[in-house]
Short mmCIF file of C-alpha atoms in Angstrom, two decimals:
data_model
loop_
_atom_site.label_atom_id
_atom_site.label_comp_id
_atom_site.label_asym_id
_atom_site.label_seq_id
_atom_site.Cartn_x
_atom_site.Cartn_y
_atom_site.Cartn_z
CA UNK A 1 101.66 97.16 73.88
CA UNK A 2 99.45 97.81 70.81
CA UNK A 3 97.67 94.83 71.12
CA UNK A 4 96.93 96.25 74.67
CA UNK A 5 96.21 99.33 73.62
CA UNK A 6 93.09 97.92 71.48
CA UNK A 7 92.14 95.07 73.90
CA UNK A 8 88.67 95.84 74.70
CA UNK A 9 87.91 97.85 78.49
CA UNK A 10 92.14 98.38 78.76
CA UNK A 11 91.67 102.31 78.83
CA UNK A 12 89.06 101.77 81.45
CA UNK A 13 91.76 99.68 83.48
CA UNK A 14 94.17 102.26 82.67
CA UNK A 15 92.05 104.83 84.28
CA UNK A 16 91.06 102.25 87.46
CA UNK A 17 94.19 101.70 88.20
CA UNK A 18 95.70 105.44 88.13
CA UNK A 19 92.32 106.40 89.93
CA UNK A 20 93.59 103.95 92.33
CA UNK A 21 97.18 105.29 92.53
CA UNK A 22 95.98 108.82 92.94
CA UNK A 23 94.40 107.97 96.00
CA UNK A 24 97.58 107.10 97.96
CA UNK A 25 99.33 109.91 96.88
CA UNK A 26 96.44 112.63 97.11
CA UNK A 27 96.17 111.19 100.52
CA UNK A 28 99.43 111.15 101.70
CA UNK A 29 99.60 115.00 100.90
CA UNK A 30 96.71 115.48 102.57
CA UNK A 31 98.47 113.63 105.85
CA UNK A 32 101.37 116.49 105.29
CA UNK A 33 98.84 118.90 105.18
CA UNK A 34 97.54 117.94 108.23
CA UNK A 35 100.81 117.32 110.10
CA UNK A 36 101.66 121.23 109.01
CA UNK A 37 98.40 121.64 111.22
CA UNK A 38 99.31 120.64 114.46
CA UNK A 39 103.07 120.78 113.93
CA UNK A 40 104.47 124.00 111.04
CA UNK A 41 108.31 122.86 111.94
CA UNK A 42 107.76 119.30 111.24
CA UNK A 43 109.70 118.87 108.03
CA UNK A 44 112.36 121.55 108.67
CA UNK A 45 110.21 123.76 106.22
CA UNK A 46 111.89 121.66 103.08
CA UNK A 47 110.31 124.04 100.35
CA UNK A 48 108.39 121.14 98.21
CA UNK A 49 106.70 120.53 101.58
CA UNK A 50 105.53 123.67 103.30
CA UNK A 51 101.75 123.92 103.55
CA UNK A 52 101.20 126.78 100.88
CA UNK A 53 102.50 123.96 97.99
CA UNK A 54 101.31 120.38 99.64
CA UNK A 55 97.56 121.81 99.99
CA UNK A 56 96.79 122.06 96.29
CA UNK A 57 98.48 119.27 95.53
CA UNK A 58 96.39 117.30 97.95
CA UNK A 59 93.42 118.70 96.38
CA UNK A 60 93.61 118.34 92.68
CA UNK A 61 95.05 114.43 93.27
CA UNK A 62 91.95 113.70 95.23
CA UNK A 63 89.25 115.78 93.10
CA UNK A 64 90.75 115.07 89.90
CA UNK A 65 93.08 112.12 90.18
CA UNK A 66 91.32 109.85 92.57
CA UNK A 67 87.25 110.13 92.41
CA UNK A 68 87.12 111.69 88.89
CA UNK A 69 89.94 109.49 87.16
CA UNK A 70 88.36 106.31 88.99
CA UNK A 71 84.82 107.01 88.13
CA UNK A 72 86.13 107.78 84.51
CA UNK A 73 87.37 104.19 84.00
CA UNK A 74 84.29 102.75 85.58
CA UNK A 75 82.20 104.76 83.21
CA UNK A 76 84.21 103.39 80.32
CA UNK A 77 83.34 100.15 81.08
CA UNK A 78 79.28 100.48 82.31
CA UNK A 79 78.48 102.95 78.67
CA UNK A 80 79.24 100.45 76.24
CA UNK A 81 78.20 97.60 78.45
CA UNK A 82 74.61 99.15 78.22
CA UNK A 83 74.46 100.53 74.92
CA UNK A 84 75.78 96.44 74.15
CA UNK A 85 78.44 97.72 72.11
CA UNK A 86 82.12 98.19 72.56
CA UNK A 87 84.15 101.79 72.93
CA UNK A 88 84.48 103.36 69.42
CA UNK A 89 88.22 103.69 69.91
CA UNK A 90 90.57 101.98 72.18
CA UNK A 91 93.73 103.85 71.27
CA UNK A 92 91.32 107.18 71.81
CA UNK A 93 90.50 106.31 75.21
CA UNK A 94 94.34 105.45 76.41
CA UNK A 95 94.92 109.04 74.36
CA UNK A 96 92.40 110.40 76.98
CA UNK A 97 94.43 108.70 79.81
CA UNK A 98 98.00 109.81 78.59
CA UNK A 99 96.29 113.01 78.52
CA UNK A 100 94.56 113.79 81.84
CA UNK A 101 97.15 111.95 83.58
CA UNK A 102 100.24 114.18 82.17
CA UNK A 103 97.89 117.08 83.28
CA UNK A 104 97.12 115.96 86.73
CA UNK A 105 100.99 114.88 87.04
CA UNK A 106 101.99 118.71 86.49
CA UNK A 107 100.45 118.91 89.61
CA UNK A 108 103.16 117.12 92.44
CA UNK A 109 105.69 118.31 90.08
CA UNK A 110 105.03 122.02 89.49
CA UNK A 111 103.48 122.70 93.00
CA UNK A 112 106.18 121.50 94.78
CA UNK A 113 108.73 123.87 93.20
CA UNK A 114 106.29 126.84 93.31
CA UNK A 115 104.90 126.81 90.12
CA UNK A 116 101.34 127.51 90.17
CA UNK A 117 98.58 129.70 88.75
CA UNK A 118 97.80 130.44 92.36
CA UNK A 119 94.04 130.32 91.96
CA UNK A 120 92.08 127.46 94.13
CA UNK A 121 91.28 124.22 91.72
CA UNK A 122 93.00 126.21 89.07
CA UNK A 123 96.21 125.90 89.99
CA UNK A 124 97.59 123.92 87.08
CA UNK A 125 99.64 125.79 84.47
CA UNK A 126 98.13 126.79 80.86
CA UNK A 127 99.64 124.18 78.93
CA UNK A 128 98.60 121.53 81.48
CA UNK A 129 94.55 123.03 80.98
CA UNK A 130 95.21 122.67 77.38
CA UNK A 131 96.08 118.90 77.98
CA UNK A 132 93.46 118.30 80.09
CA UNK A 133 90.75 120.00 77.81
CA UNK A 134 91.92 117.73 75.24
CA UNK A 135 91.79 114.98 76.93
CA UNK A 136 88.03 116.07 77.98
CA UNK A 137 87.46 116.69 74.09
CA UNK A 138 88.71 113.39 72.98
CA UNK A 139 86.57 111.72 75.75
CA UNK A 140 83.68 113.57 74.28
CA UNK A 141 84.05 112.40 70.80
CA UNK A 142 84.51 108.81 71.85
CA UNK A 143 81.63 108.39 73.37
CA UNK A 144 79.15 110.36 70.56
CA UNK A 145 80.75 107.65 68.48
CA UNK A 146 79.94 104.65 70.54
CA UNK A 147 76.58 105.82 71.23
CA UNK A 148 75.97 106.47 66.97
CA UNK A 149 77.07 103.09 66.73
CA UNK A 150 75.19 101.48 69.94
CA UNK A 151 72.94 98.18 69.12
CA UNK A 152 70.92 99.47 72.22
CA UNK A 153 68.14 102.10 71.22
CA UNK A 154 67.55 103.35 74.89
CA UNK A 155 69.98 105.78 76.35
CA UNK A 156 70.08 104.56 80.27
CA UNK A 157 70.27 107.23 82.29
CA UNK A 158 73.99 106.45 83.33
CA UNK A 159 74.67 107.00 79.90
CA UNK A 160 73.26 110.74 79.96
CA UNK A 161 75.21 111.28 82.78
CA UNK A 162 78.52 110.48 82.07
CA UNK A 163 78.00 112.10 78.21
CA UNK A 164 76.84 115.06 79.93
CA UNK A 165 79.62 115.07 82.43
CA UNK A 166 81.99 115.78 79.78
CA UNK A 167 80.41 117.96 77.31
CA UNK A 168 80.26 120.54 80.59
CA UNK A 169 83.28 119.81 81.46
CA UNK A 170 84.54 120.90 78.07
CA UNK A 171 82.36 124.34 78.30
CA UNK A 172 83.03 125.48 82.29
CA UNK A 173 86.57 123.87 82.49
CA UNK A 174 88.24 126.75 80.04
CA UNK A 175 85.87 129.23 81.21
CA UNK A 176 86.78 129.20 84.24
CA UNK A 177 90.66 128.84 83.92
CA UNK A 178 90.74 131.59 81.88
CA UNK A 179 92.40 130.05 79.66
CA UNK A 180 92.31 132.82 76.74
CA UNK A 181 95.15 134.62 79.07
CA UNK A 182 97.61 131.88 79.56
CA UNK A 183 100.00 134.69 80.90
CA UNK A 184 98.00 134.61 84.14
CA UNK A 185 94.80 132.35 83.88
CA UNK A 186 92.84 135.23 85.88
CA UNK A 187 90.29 137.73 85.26
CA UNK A 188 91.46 141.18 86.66
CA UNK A 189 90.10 142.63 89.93
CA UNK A 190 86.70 141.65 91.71
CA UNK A 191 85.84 139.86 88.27
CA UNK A 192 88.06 137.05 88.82
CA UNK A 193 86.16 135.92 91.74
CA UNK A 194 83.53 135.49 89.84
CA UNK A 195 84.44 133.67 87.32
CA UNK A 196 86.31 131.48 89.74
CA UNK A 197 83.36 130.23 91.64
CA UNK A 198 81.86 130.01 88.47
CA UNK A 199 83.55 127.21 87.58
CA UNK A 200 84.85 126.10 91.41
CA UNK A 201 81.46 125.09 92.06
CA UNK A 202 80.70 123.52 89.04
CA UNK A 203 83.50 120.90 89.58
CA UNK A 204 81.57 119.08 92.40
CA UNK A 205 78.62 119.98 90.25
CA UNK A 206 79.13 119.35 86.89
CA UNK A 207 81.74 117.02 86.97
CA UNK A 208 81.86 114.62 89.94
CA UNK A 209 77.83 114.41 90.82
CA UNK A 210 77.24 113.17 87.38
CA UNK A 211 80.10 110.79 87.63
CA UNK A 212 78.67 109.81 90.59
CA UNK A 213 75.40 109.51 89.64
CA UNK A 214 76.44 107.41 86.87
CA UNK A 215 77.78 104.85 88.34
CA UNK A 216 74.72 104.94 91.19
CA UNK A 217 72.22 103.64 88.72
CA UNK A 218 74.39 101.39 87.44
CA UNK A 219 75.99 99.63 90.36
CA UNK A 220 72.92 99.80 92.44
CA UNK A 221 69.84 97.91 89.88
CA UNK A 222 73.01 95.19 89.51
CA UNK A 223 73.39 94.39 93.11
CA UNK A 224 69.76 94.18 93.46
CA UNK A 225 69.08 92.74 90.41
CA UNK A 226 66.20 94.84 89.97
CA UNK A 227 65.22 97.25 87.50
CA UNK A 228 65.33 100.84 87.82
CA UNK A 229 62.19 102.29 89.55
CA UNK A 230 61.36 105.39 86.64
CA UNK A 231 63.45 106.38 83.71
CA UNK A 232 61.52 109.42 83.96
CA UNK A 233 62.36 110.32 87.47
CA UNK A 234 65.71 109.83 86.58
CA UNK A 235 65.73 112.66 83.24
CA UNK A 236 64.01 114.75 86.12
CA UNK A 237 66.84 114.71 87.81
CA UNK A 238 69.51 115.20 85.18
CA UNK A 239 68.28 118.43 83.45
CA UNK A 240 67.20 120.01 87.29
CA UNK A 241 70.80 119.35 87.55
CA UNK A 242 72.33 121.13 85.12
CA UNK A 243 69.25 123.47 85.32
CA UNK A 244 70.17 124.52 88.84
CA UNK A 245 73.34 124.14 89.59
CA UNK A 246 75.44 125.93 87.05
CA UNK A 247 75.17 129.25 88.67
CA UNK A 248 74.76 128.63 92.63
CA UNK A 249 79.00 129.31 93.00
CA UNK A 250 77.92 132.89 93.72
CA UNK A 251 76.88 131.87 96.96
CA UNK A 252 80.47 131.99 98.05
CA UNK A 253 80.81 135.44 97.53
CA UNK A 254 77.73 136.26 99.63
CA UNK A 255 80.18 138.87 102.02
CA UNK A 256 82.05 140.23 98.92
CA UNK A 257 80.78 143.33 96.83
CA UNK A 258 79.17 141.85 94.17
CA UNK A 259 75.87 142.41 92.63
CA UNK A 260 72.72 141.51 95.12
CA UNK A 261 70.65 140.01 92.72
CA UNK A 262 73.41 137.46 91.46
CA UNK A 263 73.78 136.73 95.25
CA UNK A 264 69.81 136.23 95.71
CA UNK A 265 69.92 133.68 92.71
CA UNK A 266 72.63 131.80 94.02
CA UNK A 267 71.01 131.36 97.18
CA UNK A 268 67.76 130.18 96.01
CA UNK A 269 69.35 127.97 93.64
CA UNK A 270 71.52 126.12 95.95
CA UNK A 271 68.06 125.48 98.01
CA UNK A 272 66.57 124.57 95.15
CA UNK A 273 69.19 122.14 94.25
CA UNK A 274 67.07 120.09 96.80
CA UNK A 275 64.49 118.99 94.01
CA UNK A 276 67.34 116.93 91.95
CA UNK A 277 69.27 115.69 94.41
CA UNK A 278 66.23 114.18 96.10
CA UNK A 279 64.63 112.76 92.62
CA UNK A 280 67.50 110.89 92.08
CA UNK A 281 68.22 109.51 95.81
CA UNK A 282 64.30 108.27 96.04
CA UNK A 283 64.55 106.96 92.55
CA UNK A 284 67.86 104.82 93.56
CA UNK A 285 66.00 104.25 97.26
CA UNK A 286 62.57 102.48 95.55
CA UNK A 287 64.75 100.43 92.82
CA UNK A 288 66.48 98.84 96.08
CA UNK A 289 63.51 98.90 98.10
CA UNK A 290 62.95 95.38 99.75
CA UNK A 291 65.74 94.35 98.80
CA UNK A 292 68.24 96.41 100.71
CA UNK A 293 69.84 93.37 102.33
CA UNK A 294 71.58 92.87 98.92
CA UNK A 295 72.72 95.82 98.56
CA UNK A 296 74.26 96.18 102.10
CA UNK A 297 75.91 92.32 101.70
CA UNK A 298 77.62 92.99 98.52
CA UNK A 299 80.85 95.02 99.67
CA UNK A 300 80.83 97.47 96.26
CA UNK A 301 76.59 98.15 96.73
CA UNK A 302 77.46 98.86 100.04
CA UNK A 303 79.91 101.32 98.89
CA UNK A 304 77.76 102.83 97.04
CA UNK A 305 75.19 102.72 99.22
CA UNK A 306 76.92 105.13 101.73
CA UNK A 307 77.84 107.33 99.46
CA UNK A 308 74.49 108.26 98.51
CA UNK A 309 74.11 108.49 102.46
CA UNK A 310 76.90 111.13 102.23
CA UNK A 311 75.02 112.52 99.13
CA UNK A 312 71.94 113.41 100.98
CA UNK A 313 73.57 114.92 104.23
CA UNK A 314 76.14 117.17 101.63
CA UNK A 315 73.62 118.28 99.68
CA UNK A 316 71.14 119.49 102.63
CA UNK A 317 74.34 120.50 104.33
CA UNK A 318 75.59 122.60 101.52
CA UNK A 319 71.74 124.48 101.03
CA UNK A 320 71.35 125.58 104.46
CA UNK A 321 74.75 127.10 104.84
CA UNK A 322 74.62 129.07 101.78
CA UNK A 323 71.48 131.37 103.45
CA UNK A 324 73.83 134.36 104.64
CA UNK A 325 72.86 134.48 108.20
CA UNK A 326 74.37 130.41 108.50
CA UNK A 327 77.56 131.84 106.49
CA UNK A 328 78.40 134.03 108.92
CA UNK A 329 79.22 131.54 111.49
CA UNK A 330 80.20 128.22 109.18
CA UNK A 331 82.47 129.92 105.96
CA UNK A 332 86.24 130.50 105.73
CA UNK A 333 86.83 128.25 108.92
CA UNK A 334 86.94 123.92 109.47
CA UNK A 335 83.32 123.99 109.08
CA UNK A 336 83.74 124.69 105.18
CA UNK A 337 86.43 121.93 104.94
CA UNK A 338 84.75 118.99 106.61
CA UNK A 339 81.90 119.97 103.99
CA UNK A 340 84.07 119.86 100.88
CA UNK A 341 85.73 116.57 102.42
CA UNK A 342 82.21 114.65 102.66
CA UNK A 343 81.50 115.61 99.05
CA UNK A 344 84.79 114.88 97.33
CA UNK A 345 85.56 111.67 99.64
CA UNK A 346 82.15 110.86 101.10
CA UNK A 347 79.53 111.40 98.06
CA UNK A 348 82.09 110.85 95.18
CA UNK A 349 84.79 108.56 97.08
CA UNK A 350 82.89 106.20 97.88
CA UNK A 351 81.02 105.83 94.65
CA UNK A 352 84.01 105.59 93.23
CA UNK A 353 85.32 102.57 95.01
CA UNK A 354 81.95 100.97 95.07
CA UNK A 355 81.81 101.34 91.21
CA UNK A 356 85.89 100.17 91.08
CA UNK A 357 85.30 97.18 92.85
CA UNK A 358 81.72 96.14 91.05
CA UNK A 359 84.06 96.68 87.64
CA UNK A 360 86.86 95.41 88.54
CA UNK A 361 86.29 91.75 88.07
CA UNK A 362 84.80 92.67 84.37
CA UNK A 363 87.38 94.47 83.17
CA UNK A 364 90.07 92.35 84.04
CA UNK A 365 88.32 88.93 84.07
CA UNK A 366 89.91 88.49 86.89
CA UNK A 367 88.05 88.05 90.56
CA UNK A 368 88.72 90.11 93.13
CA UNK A 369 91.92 89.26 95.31
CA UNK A 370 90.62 89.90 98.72
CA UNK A 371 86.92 90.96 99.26
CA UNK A 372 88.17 91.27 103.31
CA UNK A 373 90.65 93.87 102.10
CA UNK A 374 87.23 96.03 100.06
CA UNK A 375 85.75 95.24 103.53
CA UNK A 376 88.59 96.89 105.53
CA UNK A 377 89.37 99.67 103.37
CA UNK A 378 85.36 100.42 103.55
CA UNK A 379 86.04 100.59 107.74
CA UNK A 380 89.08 102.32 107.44
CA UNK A 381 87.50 105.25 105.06
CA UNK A 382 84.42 105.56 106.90
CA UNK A 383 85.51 105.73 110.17
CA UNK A 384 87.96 108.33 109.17
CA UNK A 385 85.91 110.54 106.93
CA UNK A 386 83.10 110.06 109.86
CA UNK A 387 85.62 111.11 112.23
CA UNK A 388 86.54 114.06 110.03
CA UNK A 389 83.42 115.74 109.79
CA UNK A 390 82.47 115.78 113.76
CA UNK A 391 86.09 116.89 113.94
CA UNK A 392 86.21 119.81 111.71
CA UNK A 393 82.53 120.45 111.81
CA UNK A 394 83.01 121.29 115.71
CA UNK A 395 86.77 122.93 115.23
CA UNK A 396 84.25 125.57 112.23
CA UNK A 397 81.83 126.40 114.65
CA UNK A 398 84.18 127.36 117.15
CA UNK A 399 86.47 129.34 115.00
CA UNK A 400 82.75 130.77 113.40
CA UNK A 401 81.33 132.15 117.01
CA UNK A 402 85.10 133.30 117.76
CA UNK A 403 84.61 135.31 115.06
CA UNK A 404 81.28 136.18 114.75
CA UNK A 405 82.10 138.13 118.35
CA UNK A 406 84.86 139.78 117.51
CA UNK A 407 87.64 137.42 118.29
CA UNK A 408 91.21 137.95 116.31
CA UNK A 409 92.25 134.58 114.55
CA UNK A 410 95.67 134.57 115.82
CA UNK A 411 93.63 134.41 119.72
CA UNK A 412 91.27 131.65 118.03
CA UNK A 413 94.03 129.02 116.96
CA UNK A 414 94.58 127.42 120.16
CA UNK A 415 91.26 126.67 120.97
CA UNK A 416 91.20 124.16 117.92
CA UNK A 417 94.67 122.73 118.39
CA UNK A 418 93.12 119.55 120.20
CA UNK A 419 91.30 119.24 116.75
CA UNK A 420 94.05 119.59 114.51
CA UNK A 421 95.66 116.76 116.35
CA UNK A 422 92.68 114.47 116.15
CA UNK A 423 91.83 115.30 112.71
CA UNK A 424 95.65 114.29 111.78
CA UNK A 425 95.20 110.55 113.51
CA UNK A 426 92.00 109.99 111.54
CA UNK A 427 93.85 111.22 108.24
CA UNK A 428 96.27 107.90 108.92
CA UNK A 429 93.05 105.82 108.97
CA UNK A 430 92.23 107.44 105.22
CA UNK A 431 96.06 106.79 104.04
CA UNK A 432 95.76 103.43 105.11
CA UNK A 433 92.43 102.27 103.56
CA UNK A 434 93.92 103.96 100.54
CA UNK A 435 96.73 101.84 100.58
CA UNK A 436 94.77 98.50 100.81
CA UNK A 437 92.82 99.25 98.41
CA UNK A 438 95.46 99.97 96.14
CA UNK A 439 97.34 96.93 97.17
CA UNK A 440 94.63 95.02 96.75
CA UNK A 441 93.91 96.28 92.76
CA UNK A 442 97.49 95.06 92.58
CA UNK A 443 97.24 91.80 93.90
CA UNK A 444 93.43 91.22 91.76
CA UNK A 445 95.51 92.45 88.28
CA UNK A 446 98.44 89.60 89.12
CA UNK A 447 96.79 87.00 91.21
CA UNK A 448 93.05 87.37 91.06
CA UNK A 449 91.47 84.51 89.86
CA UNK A 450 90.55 84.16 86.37
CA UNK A 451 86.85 83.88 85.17
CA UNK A 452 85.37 84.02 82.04
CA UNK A 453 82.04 86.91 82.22
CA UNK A 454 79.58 87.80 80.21
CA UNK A 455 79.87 88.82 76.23
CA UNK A 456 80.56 92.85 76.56
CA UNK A 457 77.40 92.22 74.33
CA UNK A 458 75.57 90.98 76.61
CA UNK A 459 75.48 92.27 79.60
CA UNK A 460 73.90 91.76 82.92
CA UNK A 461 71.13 94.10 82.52
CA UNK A 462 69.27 92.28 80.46
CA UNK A 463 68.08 91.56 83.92
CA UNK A 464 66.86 94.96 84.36
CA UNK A 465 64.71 95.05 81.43
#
């Protein structure tokens, strides 16, 4: 065990393979979720699974446990690969894991006997943020070590993202928890909303699009064995990031009675939010220009590939709908969900897996067991994530004009049963390519076969320089 525990890249595996396992769990809930949606009787209301308690824990295992946790252990792996260097500490990382894993467990555990804070994303309890700020703290000092002792002098910009990802983290994370009232983790009144859109947004924000972005510029110059178009176009796009989107949450609140002018800045920040997101896809678009047919062929570029697709269509998605006269037909209905479903499992997801499977093979020295079964899961998600958003994006807008005209929900809800049902049947097509994929990690850890890469020293992009 402790010569595992220092074996260089095991806390990234650690993190892969929970990532990985978080996945077909977060999933499954999310199938119970959606089975609650066409049919409330279905499990003979058993308390741990009645709607109000599977929901959340769908959510944080898929936000937190699957694309964060996954793109976590491929970031371990790509940072001291291109600072040619090794982690600082070993036994720090695995601390890291033990610790945002516990936290994330308290999760299925808590939830399901009605323990919960009660507040969207911030459902954990207190001592369960304290374990996951820890783990976001120790994190944070690993990596300023490793880069202090780095042989590399240039920070690539995947490095400034995934640094970045977790010194926010650290800074929005208790903030928005509340975490100096553990007795409730809220604000009191109209307050709390704020705060918790505060930090609700900056989860996708903050926390998964740098993750994501990450592992973009590093999976995608590898598969195309090209260099990175501009190291400048790529610092554009990190500080616009954190620039701009810190404070565009308030554009949830646009028909609650909060202050005008923090509802005009959120608005024109989320359309601003434009100007990074679009640096960084045309950046990542002319490094693999020409040479697309690389990227597309290799079954992890391809991965990642789409899920900058899913990037650009969230992102222009997410601006239009926050100007209020969109928001009155498209929020608090399917609309909003098919939106949050492309960014955790289209943008994120499938960055996620691309970046897993482009790891994979270097952290474990081991090839990977089927690249048919990275092939199928890719079908499997995309068909059902594709499936999702036509689904719920047409179930929104009908619930939206319902609404918008005076309709009663109660009166709306069987217009979109027909929906409910479909969006259930694609959900098994997400389950499943959850499960091969996880199968597959399995089968690559005990039967992949063995190969000998590249000095951690030396990594492949030297051909990038």
């Amino acid at each position: 065990m402790i010569a595992f525990i220092r074996k260089p890249s095991s806390a990234a595996l650690v993190f892969l393979v929970a990532g990985a396992g978080w996945f077909v769990l977060g999933t499954l809930y999310g199938m119970t979720s959606a089975i609650h949606l066409v049919w409330p009787e279905a499990f003979n209301n058993i308390p741990a699974l009645v709607f109000g308690r599977t929901r959340p824990i769908h959510v944080n295992a898929v936000l937190f446990g699957f694309a964060t946790t996954t793109l976590i252990g491929a970031g371990l792996y790509y940072v001291p690969a291109v600072l040619r260097t090794r982690l600082w500490s070993e036994p720090l990382g695995h601390l890291s894991a033990v610790l945002w894993n516990v936290a994330l467990l308290s999760g299925p555990v808590f939830f399901s006997v009605g323990v919960s804070q009660g507040r969207e994303y911030c459902e954990f309890p207190w001592w369960a943020d304290v374990a996951l700020t820890a783990s976001v703290a120790v994190m944070a000092v690993n990596l300023v070590m490793t880069i202090a002792v780095r042989r590399e002098r240039q920070l690539y910009i995947s490095v400034w993202y995934f640094m970045g990802t977790f010194l926010w983290t650290a800074t929005f994370y208790p903030i928005g928890n509340v975490m100096w009232r553990p007795s409730t983790g809220a604000m009191p009144g109209l307050i709390d909303s704020l705060f918790l859109w505060f930090y609700g947004h900056n989860l996708p924000g903050l926390l998964l699009t740098p993750l994501s972005s990450g592992a973009a510029f590093f999976v995608i110059p590898r598969v195309t064995r090209t260099p990175l178009y501009s190291h400048t176009l790529s610092l554009i796009g990190f500080w616009t990031l954190v620039t701009l989107y810190s404070h565009i949450g308030g554009h949830h609140l646009l028909q609650a009675p909060i202050p005008a002018w923090l509802k005009a800045i959120s608005v024109v920040d989320s359309m601003a939010m434009l100007i990074p997101v679009f640096t960084v896809i045309a950046n990542l678009w002319l490094t693999s220009r020409g040479r697309g047919g690389r990227l597309l062929a290799d079954p992890a570029g391809r991965l990642v590939a789409v899920g900058i697709i899913w990037y650009l269509l969230v992102t222009v998605q997410g601006s239009i709908q926050s100007l209020p006269m969109i928001q009155r037909v498209t929020h608090f209905n399917n609309w909003t969900i098919g939106h949050s479903h492309i960014a955790v499992l289209g943008f994120s997801g499938f960055i996620a897996l691309g970046a897993l499977w482009h790891v994979l093979p270097y952290v474990t020295r081991r090839q990977v067991w089927s690249q048919r079964l990275v092939n199928l899961q890719f079908l499997l998600v995309t068909f059902g994530l594709t499936g999702f958003l036509i689904v719920l994006t047409i179930a929104g807008l009908i619930q939206g004009q319902g609404w918008n005209n005076g309709e009663t929900v109660y009166r709306m809800l069987p217009t979109i049963t027909s929906y409910m049902v479909l969006r259930a049947v694609l959900g098994v097509l997400i389950v499943t390519g959850a499960i091969v994929g996880f199968v597959n990690l399995i089968l690559t850890l005990t039967r992949g076969q063995r190969f000998t890469p590249r000095p951690i020293e030396e990594p492949d992009l030297e051909e990038l320089e």
